[in-house]
mmCIF file of C-alpha atoms and ligand atoms in Angstrom:
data_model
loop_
_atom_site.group_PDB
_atom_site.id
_atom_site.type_symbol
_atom_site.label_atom_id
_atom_site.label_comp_id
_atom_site.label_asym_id
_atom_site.label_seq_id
_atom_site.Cartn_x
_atom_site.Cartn_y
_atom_site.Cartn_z
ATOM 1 C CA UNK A 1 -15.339 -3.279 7.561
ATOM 2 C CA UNK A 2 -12.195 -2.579 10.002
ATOM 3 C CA UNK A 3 -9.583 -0.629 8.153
ATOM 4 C CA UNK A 4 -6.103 0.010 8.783
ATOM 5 C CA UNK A 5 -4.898 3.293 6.976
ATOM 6 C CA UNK A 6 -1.207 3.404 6.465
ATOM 7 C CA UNK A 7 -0.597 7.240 5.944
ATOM 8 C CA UNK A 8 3.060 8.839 5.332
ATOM 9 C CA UNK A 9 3.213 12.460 4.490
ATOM 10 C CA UNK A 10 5.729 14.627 6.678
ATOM 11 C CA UNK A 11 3.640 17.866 6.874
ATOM 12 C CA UNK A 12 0.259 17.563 8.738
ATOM 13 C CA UNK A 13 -1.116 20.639 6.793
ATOM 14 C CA UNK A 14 -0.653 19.217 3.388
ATOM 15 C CA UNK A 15 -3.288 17.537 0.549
ATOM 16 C CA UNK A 16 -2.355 14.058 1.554
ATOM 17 C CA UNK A 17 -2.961 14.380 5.241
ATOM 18 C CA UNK A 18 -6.565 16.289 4.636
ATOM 19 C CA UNK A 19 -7.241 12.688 2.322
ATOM 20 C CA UNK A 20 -6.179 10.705 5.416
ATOM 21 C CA UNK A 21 -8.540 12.434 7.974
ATOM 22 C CA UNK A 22 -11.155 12.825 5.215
ATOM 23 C CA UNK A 23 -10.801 8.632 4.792
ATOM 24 C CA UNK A 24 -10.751 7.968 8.562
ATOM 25 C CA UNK A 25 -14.644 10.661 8.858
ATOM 26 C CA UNK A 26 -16.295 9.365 5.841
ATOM 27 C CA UNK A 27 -15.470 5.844 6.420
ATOM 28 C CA UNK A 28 -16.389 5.764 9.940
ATOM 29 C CA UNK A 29 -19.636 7.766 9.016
ATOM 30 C CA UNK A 30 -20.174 4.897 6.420
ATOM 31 C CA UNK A 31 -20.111 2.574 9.832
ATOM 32 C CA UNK A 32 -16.636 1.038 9.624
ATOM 33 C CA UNK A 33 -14.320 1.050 12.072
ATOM 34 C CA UNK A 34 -11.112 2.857 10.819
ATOM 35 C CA UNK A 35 -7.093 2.756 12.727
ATOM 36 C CA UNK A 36 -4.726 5.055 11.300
ATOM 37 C CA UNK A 37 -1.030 4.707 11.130
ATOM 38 C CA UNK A 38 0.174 8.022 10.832
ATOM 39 C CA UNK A 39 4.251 6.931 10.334
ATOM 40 C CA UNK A 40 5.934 10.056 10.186
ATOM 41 C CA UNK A 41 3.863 11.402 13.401
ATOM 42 C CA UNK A 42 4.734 7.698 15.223
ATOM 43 C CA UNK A 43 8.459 8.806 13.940
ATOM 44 C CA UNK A 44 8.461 4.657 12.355
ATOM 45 C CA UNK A 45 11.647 3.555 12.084
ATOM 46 C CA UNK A 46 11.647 2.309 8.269
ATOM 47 C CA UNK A 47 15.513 0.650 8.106
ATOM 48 C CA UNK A 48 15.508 -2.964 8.458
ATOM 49 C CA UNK A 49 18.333 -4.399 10.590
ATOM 50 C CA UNK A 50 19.193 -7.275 12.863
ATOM 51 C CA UNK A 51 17.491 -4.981 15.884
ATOM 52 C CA UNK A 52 14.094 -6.327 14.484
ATOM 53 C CA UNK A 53 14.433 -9.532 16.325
ATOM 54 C CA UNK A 54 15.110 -10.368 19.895
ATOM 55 C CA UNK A 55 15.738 -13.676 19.095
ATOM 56 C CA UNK A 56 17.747 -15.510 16.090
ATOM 57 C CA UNK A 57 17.978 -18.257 14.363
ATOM 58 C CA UNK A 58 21.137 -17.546 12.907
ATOM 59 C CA UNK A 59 23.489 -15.275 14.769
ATOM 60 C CA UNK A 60 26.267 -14.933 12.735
ATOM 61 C CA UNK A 61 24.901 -13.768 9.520
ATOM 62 C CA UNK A 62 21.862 -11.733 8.697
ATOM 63 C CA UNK A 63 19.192 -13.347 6.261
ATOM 64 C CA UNK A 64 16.447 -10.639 6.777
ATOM 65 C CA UNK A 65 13.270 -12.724 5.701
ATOM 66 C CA UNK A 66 14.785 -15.994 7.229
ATOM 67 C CA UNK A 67 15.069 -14.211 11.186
ATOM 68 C CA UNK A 68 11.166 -12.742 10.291
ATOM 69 C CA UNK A 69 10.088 -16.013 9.947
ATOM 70 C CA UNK A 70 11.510 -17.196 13.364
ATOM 71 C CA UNK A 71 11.236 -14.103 15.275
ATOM 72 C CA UNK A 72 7.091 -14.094 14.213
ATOM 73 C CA UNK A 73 6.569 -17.509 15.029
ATOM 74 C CA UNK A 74 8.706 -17.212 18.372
ATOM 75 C CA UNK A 75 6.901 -13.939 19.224
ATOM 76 C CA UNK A 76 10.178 -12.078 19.351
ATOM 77 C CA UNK A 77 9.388 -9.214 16.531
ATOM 78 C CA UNK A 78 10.552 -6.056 17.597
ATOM 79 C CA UNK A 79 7.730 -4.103 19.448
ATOM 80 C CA UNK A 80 7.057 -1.181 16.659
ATOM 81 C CA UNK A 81 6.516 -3.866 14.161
ATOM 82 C CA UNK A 82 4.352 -6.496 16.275
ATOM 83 C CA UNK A 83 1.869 -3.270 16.845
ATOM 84 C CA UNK A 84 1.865 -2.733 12.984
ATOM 85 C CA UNK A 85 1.073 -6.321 12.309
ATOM 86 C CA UNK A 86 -1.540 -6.951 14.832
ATOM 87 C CA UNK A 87 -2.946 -3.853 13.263
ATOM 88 C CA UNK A 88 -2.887 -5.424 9.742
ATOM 89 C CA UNK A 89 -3.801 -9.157 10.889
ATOM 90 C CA UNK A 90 -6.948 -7.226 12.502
ATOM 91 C CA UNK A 91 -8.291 -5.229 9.439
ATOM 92 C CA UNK A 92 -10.311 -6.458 6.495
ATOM 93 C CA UNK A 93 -9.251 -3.347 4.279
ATOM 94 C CA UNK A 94 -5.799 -1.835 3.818
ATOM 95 C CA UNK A 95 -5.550 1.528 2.685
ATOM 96 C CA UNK A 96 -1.826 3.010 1.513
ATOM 97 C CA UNK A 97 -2.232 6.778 1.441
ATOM 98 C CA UNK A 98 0.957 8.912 0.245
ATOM 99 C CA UNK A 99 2.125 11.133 -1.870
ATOM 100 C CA UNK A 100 4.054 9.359 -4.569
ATOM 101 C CA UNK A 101 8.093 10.190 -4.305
ATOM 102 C CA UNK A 102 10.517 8.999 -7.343
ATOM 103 C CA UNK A 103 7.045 7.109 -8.990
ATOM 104 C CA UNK A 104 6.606 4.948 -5.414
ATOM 105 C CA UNK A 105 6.261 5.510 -1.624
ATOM 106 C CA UNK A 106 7.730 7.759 0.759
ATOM 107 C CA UNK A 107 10.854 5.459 1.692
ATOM 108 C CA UNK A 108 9.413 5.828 5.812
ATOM 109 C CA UNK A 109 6.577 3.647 3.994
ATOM 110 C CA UNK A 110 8.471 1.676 1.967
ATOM 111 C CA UNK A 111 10.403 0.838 5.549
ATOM 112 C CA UNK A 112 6.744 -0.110 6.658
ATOM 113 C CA UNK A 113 6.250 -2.749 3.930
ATOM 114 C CA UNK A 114 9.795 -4.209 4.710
ATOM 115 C CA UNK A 115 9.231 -4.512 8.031
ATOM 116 C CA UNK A 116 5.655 -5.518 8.993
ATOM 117 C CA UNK A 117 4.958 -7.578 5.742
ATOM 118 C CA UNK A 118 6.790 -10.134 7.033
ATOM 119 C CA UNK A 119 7.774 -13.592 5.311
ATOM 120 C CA UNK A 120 6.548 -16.796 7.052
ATOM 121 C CA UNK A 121 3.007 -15.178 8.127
ATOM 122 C CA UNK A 122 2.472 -12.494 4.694
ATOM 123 C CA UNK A 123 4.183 -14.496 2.236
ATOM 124 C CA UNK A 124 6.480 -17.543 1.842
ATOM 125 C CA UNK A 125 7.075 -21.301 0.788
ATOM 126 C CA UNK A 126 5.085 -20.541 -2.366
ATOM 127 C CA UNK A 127 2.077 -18.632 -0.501
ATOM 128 C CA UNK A 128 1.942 -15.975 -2.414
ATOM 129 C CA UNK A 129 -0.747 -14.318 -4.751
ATOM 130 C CA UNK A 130 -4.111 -15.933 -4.426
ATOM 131 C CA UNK A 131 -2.132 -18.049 -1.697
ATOM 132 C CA UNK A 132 -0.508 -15.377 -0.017
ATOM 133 C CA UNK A 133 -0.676 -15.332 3.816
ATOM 134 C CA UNK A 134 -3.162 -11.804 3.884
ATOM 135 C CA UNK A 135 -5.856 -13.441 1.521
ATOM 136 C CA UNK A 136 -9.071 -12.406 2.022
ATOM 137 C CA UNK A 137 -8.128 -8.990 2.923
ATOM 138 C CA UNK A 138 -8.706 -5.564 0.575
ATOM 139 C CA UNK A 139 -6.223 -2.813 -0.124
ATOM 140 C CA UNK A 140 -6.310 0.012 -1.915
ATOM 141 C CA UNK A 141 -3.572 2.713 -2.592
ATOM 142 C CA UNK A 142 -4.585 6.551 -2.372
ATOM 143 C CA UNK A 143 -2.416 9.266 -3.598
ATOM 144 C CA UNK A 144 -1.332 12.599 -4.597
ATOM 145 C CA UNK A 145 1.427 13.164 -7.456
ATOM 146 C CA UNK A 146 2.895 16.204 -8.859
ATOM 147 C CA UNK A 147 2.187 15.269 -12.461
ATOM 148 C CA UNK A 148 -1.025 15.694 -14.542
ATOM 149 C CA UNK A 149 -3.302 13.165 -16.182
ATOM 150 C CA UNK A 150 -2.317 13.127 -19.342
ATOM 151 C CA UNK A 151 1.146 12.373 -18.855
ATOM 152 C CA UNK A 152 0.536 9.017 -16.722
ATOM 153 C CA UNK A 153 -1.365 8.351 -20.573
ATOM 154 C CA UNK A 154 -0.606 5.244 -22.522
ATOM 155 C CA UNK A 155 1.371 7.276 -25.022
ATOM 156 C CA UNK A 156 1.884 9.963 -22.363
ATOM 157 C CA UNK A 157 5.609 11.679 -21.458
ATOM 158 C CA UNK A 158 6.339 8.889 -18.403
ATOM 159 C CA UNK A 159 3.944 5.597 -19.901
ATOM 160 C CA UNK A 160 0.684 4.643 -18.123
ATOM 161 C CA UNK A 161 0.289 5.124 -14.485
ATOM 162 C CA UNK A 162 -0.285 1.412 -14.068
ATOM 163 C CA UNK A 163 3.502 0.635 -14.425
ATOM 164 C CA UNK A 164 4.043 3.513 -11.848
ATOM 165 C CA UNK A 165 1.589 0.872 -9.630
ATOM 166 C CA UNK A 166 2.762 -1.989 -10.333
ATOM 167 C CA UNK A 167 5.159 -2.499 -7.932
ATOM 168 C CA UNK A 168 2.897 -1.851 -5.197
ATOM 169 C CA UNK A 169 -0.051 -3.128 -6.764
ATOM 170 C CA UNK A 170 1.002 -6.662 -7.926
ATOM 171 C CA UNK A 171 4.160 -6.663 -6.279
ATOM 172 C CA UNK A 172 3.697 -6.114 -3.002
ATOM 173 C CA UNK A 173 -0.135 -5.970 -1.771
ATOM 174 C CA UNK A 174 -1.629 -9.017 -4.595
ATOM 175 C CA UNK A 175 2.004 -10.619 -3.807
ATOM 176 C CA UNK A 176 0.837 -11.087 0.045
ATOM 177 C CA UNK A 177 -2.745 -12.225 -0.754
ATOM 178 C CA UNK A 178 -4.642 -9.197 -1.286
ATOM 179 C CA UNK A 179 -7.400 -8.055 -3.533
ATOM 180 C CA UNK A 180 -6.470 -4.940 -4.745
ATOM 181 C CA UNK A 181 -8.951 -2.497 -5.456
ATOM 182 C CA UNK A 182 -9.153 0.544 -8.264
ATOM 183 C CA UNK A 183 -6.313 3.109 -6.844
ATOM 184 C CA UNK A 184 -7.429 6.675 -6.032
ATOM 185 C CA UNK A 185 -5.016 9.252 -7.528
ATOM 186 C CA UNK A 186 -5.265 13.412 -6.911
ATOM 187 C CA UNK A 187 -3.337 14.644 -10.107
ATOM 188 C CA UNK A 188 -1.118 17.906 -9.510
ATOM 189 C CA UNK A 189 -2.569 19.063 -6.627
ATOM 190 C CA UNK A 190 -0.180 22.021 -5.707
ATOM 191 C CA UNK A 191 -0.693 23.595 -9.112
ATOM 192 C CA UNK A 192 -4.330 23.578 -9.464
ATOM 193 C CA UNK A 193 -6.512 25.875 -7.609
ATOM 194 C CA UNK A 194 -9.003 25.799 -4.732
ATOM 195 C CA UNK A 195 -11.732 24.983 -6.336
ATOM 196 C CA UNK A 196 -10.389 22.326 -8.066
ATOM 197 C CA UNK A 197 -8.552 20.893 -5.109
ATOM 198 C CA UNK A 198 -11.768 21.137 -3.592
ATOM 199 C CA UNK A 199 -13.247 18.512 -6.255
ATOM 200 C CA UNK A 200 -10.481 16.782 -5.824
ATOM 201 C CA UNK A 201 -12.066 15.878 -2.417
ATOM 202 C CA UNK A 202 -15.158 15.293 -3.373
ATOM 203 C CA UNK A 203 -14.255 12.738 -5.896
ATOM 204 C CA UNK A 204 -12.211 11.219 -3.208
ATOM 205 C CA UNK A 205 -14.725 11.002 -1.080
ATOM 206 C CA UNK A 206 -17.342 8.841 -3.097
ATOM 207 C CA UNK A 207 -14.202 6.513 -4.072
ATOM 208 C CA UNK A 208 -14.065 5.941 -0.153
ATOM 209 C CA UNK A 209 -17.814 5.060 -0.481
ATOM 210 C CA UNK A 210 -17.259 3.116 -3.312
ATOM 211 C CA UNK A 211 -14.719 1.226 -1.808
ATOM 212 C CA UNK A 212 -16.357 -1.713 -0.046
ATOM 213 C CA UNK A 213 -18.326 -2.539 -3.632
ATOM 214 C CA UNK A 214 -15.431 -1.930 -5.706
ATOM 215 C CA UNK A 215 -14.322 -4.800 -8.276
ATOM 216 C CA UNK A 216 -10.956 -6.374 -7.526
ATOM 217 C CA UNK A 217 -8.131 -6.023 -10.255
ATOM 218 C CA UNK A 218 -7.248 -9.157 -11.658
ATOM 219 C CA UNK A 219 -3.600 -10.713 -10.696
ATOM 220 C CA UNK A 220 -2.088 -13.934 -11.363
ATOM 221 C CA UNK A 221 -3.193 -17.393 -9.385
ATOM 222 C CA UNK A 222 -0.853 -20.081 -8.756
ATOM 223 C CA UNK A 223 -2.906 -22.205 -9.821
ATOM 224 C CA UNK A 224 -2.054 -21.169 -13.511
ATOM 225 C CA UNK A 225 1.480 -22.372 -12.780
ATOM 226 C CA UNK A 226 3.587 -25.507 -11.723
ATOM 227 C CA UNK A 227 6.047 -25.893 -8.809
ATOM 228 C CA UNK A 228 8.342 -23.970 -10.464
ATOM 229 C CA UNK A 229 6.336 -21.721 -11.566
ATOM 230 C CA UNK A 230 6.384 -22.228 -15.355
ATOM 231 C CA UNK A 231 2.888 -20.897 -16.754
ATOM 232 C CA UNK A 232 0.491 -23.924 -17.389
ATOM 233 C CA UNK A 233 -1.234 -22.440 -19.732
ATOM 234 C CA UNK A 234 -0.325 -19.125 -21.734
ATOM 235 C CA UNK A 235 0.905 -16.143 -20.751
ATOM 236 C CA UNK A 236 -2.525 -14.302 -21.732
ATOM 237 C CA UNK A 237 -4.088 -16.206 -18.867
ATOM 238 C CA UNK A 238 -2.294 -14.237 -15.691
ATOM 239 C CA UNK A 239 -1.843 -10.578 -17.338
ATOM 240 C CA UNK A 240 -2.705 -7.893 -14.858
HETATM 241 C C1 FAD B 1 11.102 13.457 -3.071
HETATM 242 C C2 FAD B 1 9.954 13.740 -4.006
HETATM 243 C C3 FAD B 1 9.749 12.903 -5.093
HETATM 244 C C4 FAD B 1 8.669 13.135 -5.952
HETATM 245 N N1 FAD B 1 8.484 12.283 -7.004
HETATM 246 C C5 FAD B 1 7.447 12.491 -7.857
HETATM 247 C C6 FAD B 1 7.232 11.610 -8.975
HETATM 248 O O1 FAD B 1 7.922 10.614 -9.154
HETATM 249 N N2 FAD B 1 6.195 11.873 -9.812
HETATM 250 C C7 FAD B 1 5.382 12.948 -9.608
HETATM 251 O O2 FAD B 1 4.455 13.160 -10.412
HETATM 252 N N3 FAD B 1 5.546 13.782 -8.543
HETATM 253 C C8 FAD B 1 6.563 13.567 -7.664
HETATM 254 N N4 FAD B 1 6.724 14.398 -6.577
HETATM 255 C C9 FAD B 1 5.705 15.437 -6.301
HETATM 256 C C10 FAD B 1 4.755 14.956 -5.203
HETATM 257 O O3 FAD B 1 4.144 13.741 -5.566
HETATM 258 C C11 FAD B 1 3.668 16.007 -4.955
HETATM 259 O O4 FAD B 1 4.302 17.214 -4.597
HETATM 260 C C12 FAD B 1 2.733 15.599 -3.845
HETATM 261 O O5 FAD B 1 2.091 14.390 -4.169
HETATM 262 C C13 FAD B 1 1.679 16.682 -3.637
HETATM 263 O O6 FAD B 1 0.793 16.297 -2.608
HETATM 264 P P1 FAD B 1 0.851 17.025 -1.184
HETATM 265 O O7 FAD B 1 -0.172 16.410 -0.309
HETATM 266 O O8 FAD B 1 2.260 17.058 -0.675
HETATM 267 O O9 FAD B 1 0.387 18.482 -1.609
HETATM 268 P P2 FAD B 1 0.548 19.853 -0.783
HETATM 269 O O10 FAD B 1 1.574 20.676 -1.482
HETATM 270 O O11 FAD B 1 0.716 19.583 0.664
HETATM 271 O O12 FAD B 1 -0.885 20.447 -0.970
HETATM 272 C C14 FAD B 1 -1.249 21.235 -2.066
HETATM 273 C C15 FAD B 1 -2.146 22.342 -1.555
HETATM 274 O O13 FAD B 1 -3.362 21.790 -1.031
HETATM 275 C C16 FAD B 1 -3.752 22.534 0.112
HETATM 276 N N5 FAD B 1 -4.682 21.738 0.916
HETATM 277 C C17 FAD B 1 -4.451 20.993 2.019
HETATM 278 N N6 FAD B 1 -5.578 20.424 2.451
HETATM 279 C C18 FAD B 1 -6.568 20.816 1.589
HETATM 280 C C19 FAD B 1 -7.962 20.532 1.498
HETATM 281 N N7 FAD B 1 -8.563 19.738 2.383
HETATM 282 N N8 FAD B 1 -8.676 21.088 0.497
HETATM 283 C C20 FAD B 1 -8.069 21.887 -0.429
HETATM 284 N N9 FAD B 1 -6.748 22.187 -0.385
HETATM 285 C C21 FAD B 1 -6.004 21.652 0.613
HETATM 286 C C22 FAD B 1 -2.422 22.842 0.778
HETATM 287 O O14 FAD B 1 -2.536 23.928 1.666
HETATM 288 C C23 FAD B 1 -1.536 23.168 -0.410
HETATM 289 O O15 FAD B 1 -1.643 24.526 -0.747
HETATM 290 C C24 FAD B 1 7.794 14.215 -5.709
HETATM 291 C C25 FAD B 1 8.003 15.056 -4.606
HETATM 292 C C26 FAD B 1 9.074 14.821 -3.774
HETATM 293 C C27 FAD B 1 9.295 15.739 -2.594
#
């Protein structure tokens, strides 16, 4: 399996980054072949602007996803995001790993997703979901987070985790075609101690073996609605 892992964490010393180098060996000793993004090392420029295309359709006024669509079929992406996309049009599993920020992404990733998703080949002209332009590829998102278990509960202080996800989850990688697999999540990791960090790891580790078996989570299909996108049938039928 070739996987890209999309890694943003500003200190090479911390939790996260040991998960990203502990992906890329275990992965690779598993017999896939692994590419990392390391975005805060490549210094990625996360702000979308009109400097993302050398060529435009439209000069005078700025519709982001309209100039994506030209620039990609033109060829005239800006260089830093034509790497990141061959990189993603080449592997069969994506793997987001972070450390969540304000219950999401670092915003250098969030950049990443704005930029190298782009409409016309990821997503567009209803191709999205199980229609999306990445279909057939995997992702997964791995991450630590300051809070504990039990208050990502149901009836826990901040509501189940799986809100926290969904924006990423459904909204983003199912949005552009993607079958998006169980997340990975180390709970509180600079409050526990060693030893437990140290588990931490090791459950980590047999997710990443896991991986390649794991069963998709479930996201709408178009098929389930019309044109407009009315439900055909009821609402029951496309729940996450
Ligand atoms: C802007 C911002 C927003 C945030 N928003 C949220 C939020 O919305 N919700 C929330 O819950 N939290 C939030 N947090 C907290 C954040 O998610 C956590 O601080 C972060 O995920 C911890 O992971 P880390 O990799 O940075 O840990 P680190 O602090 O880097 O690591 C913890 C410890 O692990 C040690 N370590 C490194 N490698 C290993 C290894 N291989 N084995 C064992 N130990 C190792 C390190 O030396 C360190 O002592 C936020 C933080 C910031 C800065």
């Amino acid at each position: 399996m070739k996987t890209l892992i999309v890694h943003a964490h500003p200190e090479r010393q911390s939790f996260c980054a040991s998960m990203k180098r502990v992906a890329a060996e275990t992965l690779r000793r598993e017999g896939h072949e692994v590419v990392v993004s390391d975005l805060y090392a490549q210094q990625f420029n996360p702000v979308a602007t009109a400097a993302d295309f050398g060529s435009r359709a439209r000069a005078d006024y700025l519709v982001y996803a309209m100039e994506q669509r030209h620039a990609s079929a033109a060829g005239t992406l800006a260089p830093d995001i034509a790497a990141e996309l061959e990189k993603l049009q080449w592997a069969d599993l994506l793997i987001l790993n972070f450390p969540v920020f304000w219950t999401s992404v670092p915003a250098i990733m969030k950049g990443w997703i704005d930029r190298v998703l782009v409409s016309g080949l990821c997503y567009g002209g209803l191709r999205f979901y199980d229609r999306g332009g990445l279909k057939g590829k995997r992702a997964a998102l791995s991450f630590t987070i300051g809070g504990q278990r039990h208050m990502f509960e149901p009836d826990g202080i901040h509501g189940p985790l799986e809100t926290y996800l969904q924006p990423l989850e459904r909204g983003t990688l199912a949005y552009v075609g993607m079958s998006v697999l169980p997340a990975f999540t180390a709970w509180h990791v600079p409050y526990v101690s060693d030893d437990e960090r140290h588990a931490t790891m090791d459950e980590y580790r047999d997710w990443l073996r896991q991986l390649p078996a794991a069963t998709p989570k479930r996201f709408p299909s178009m098929d389930d609605f019309d044109r407009k996108l009315r439900p055909l049938r009821s609402a029951g039928a496309v729940e996450a």
